[in-house]
mmCIF file of C-alpha atoms in Angstrom:
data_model
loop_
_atom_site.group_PDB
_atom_site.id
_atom_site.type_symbol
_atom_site.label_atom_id
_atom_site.label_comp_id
_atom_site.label_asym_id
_atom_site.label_seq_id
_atom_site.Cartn_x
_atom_site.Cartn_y
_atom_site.Cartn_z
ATOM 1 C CA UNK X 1 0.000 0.000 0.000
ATOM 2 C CA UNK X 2 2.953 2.439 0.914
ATOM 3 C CA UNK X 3 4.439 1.562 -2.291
ATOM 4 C CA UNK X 4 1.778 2.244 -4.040
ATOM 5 C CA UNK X 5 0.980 5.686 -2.795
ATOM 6 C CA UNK X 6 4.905 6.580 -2.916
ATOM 7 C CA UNK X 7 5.014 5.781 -6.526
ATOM 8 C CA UNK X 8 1.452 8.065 -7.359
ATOM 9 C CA UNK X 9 3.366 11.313 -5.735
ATOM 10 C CA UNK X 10 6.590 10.127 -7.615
ATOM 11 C CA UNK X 11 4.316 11.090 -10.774
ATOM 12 C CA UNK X 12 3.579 14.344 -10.348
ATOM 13 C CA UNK X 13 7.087 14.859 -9.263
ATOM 14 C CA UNK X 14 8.706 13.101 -12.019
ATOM 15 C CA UNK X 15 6.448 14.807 -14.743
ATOM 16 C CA UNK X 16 7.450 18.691 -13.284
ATOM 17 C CA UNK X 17 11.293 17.329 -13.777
ATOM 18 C CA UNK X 18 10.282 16.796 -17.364
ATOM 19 C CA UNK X 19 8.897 19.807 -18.189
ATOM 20 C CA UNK X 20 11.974 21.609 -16.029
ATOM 21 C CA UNK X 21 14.404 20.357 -18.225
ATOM 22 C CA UNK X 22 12.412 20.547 -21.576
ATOM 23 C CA UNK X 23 11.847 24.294 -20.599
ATOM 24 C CA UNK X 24 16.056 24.439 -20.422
ATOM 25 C CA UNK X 25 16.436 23.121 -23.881
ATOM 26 C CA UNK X 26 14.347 25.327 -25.507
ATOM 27 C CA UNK X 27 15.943 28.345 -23.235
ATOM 28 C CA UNK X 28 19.127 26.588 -24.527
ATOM 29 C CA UNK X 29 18.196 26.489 -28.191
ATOM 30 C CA UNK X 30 17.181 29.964 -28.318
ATOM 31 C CA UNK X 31 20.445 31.318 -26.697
ATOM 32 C CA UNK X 32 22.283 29.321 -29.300
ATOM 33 C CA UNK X 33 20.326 30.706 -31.728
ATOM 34 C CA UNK X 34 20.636 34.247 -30.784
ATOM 35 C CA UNK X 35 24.895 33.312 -30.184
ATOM 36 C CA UNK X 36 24.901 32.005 -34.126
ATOM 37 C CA UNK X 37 22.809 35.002 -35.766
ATOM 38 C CA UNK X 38 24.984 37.595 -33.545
ATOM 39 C CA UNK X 39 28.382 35.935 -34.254
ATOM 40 C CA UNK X 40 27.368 35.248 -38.630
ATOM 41 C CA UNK X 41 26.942 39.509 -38.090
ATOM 42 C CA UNK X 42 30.308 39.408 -36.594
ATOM 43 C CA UNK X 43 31.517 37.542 -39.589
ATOM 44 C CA UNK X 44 30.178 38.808 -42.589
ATOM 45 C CA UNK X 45 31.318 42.086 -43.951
ATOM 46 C CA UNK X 46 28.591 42.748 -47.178
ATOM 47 C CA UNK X 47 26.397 45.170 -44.667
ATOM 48 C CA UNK X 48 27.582 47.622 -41.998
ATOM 49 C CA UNK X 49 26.583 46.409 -38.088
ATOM 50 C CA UNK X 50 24.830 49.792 -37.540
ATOM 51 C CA UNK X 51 21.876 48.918 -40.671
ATOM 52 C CA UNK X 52 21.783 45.496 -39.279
ATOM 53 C CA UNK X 53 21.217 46.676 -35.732
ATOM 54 C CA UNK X 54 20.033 50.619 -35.448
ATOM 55 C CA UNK X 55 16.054 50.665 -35.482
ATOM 56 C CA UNK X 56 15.152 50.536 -39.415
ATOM 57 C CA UNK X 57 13.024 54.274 -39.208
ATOM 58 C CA UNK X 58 16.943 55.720 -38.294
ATOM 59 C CA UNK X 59 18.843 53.430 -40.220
ATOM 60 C CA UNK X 60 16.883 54.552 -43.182
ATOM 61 C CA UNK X 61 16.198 57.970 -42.394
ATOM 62 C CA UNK X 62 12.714 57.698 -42.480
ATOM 63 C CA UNK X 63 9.488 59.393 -40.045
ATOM 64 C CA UNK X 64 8.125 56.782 -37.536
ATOM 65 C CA UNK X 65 4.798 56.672 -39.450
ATOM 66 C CA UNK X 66 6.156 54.913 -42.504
ATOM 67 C CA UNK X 67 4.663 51.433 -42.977
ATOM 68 C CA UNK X 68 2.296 52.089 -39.963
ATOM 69 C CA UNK X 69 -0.791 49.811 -41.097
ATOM 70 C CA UNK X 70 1.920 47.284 -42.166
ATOM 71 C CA UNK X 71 3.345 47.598 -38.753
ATOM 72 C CA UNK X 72 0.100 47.154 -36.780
ATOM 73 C CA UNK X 73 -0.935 44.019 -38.699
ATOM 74 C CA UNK X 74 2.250 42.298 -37.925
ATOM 75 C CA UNK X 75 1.963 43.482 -34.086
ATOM 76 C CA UNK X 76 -1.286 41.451 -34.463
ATOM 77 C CA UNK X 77 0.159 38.475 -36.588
ATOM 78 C CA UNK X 78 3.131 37.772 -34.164
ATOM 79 C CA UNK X 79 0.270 38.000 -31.083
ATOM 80 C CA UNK X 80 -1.907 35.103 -32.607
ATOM 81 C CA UNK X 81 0.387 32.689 -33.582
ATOM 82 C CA UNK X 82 2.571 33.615 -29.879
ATOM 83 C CA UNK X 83 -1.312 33.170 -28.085
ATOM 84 C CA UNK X 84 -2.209 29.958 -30.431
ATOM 85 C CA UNK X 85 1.500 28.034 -30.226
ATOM 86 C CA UNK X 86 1.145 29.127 -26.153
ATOM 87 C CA UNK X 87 -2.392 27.369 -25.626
ATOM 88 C CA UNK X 88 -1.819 24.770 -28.174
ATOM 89 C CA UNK X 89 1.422 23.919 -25.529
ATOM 90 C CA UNK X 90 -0.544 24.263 -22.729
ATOM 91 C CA UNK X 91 -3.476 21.727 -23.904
ATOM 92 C CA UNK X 92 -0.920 19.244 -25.619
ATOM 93 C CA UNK X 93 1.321 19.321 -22.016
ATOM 94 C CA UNK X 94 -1.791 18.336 -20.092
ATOM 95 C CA UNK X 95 -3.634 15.925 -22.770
ATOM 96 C CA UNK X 96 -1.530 15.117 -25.642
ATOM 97 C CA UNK X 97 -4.958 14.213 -27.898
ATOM 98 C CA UNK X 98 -6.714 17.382 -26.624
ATOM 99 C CA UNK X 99 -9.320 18.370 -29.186
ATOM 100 C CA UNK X 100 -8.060 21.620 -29.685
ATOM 101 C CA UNK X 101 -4.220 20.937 -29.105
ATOM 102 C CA UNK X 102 -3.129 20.157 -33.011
ATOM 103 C CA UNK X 103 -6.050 22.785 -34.002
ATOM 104 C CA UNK X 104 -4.286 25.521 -32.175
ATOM 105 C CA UNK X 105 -0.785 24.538 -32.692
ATOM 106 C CA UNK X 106 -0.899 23.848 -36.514
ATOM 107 C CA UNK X 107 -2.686 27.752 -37.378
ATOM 108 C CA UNK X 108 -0.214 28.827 -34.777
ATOM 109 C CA UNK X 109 2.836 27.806 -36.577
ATOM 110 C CA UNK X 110 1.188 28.323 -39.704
ATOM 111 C CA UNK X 111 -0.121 32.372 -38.441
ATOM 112 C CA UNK X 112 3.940 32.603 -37.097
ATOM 113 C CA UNK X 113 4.810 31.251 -41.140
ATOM 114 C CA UNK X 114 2.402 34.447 -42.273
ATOM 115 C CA UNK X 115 4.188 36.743 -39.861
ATOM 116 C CA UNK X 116 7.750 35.587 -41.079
ATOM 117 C CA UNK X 117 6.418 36.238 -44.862
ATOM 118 C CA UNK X 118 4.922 39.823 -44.178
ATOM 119 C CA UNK X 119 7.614 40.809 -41.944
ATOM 120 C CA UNK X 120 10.759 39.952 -43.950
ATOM 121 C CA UNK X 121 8.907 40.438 -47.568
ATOM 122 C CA UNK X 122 9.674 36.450 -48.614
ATOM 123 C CA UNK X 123 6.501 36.310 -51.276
ATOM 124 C CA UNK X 124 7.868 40.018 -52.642
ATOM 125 C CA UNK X 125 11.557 40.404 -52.541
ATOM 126 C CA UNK X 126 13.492 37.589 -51.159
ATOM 127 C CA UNK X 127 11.623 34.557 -52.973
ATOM 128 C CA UNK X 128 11.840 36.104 -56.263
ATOM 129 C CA UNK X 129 15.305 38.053 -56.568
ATOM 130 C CA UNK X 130 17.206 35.893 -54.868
ATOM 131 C CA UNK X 131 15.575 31.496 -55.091
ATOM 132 C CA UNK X 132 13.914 32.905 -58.138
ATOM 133 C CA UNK X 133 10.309 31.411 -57.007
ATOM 134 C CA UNK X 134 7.509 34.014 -58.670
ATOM 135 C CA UNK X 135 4.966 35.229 -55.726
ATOM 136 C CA UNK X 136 1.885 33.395 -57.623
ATOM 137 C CA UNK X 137 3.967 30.339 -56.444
ATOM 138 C CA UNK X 138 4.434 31.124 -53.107
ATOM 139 C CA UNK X 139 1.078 32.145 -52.641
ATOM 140 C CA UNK X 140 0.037 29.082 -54.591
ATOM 141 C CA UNK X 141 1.994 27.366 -51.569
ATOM 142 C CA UNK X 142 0.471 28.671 -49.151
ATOM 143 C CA UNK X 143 -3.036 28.094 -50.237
ATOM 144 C CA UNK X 144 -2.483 24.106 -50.542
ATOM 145 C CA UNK X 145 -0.886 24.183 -46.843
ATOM 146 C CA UNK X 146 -4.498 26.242 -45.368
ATOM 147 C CA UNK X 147 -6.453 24.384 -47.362
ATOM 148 C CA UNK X 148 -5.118 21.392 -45.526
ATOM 149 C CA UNK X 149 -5.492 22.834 -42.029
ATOM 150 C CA UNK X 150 -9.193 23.499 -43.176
ATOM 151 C CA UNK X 151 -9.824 20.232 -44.502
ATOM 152 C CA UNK X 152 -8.164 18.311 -41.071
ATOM 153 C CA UNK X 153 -9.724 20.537 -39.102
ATOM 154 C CA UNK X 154 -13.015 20.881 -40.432
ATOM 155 C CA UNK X 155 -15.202 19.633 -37.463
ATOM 156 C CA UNK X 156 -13.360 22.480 -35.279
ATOM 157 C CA UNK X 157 -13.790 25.333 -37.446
ATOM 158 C CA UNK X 158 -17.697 24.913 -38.151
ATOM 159 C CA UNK X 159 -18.325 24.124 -34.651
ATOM 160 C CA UNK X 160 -16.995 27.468 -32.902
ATOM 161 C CA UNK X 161 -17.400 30.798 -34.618
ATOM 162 C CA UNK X 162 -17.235 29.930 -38.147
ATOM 163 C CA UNK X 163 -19.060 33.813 -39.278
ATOM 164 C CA UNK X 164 -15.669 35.598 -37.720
ATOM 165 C CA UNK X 165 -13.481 32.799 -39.463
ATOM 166 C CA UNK X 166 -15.065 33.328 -42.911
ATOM 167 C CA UNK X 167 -14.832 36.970 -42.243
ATOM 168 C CA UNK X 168 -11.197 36.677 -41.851
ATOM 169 C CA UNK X 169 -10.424 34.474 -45.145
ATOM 170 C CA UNK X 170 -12.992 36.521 -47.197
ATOM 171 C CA UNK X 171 -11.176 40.091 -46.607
ATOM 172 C CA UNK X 172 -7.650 38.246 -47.057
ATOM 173 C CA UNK X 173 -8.459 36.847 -50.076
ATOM 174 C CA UNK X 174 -10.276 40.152 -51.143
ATOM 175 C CA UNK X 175 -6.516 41.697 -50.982
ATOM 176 C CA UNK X 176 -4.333 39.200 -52.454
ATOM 177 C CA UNK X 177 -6.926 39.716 -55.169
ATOM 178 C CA UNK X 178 -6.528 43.392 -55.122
ATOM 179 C CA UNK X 179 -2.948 42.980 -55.356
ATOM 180 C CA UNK X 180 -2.832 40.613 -58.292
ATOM 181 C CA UNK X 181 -5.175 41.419 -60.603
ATOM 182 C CA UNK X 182 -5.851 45.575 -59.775
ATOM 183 C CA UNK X 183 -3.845 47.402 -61.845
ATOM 184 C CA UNK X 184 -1.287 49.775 -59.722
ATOM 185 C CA UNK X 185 -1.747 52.752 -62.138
ATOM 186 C CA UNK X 186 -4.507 53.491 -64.552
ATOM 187 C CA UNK X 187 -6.899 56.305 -65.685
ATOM 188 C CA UNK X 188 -9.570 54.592 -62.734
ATOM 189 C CA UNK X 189 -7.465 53.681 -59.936
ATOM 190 C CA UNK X 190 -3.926 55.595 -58.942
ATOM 191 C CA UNK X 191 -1.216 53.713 -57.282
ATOM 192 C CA UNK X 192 -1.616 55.191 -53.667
ATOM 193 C CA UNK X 193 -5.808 53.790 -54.239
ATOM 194 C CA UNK X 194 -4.354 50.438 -54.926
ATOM 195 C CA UNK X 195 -2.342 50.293 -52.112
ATOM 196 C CA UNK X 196 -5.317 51.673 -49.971
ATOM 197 C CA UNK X 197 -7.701 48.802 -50.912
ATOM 198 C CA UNK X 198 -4.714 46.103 -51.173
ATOM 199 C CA UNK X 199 -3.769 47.208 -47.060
ATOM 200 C CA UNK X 200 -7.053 48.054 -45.939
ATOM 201 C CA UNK X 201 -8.716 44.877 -47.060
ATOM 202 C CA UNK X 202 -5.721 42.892 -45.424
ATOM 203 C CA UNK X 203 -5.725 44.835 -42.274
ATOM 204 C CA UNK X 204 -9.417 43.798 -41.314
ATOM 205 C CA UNK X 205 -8.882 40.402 -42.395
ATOM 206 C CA UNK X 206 -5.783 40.138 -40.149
ATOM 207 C CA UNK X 207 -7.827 41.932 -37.402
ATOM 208 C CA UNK X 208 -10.554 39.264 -38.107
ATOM 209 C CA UNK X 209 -7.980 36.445 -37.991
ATOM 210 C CA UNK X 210 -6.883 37.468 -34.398
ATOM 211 C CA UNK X 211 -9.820 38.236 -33.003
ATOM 212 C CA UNK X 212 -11.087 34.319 -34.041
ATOM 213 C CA UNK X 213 -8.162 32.685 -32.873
ATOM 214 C CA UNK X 214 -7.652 34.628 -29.695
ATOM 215 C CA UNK X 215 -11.435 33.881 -28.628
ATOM 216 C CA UNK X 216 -11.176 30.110 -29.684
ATOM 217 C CA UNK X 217 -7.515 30.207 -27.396
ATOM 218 C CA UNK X 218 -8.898 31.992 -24.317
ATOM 219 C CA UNK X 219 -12.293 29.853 -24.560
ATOM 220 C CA UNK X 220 -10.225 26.792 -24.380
ATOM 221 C CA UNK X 221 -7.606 27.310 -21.701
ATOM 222 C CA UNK X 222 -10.021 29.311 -19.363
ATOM 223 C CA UNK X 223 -12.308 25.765 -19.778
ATOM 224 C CA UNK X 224 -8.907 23.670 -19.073
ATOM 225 C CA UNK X 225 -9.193 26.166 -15.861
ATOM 226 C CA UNK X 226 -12.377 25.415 -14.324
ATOM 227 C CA UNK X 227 -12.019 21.699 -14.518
#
């Protein structure tokens, strides 16, 4: 009987020393990671330390306000997929085959693949200058990996506030449209309008986005709460 109820507190015990020294190795891994990028600045000698390191609006001489609906949407890209990958954690750590733990986790990491696009310009500059892969491509790419999420995760996504979620893809869609087809200069639309309906369409779609996955987030761990 003592054994018995020696090994059940051993458990909880045991399972806090797992998640102790998982915890370390991702602290680990991103210390390395921040060591490697720092010392490959070091190294290289193409661009000067102070563009690579001075806030881009001094670096580039430029008023704060540049870029600031561009800004804002990636403020609220990097806060879903930080809020999605930190609940989807949370749910997988206490139930591995939590309903909602791959839901959260996969539109997490793919939201934080969105951020990483918009943020560093991957579908406009880097993809096709430099791995010569044309932005109908990339978006092309990134249609077939959310229409897999939506197809796996069907069930979840008509079951709790579908309206904001087709809200959300509808004004996304809307812009990449915009951008693609809308010509940037003609004798109906001039370039600064194109840019207006391209951003403003994408801004309320990302603003949509968040706003869905947040709610879906906080619903679920505040329920893992009150059990």
């Amino acid at each position: 009987m003592f054994n018995k109820l020696a090994k059940t507190n051993c458990r909880p015990q045991q399972l806090k020393s797992t998640q102790f020294k998982q915890a370390n190795i991702i602290f680990f891994g991103i210390y390395l990671l921040a060591f490697f990028m720092l010392l490959a600045a070091w190294l290289q000698s193409e661009v000067q330390f102070s563009v690579l390191f001075r806030d881009v609006f001094v670096a580039a001489s430029v008023e704060p306000y540049y870029g600031l609906f561009s800004n804002i949407g990636i403020f609220l890209w990097s806060a879903t997929a930080a809020i999605l990958l930190f609940s989807g954690t949370v749910l997988f750590s206490v139930k591995q085959s939590h309903k909602y733990s791959k839901f959260l986790l996969s539109f997490g990491s793919f939201t934080l693949l969105l951020v990483i696009d918009d943020f560093f310009m991957l579908h406009e500059k880097i993809f096709p200058y430099y791995l010569k892969i044309s932005e109908k491509m990339t978006f092309l790419a990134y249609g077939i990996i959310f229409i897999y999420l939506v197809l796996k995760f069907r069930d979840t996504i008509l079951d709790n506030h579908f309206t904001i979620f087709a809200i959300a893809i509808s004004f996304l869609f809307l812009s990449i449209t915009v951008d693609q087809i809308l010509p940037t200069d003609s004798f109906i639309f001039q370039k600064d309008d194109t840019y207006f309906f391209e951003d403003s369409l994408k801004l309320i779609g990302i603003i949509s986005w968040c706003f869905y996955f947040i709610k879906i987030s906080g619903e679920q761990v505040i329920s893992l709460l009150k059990r």
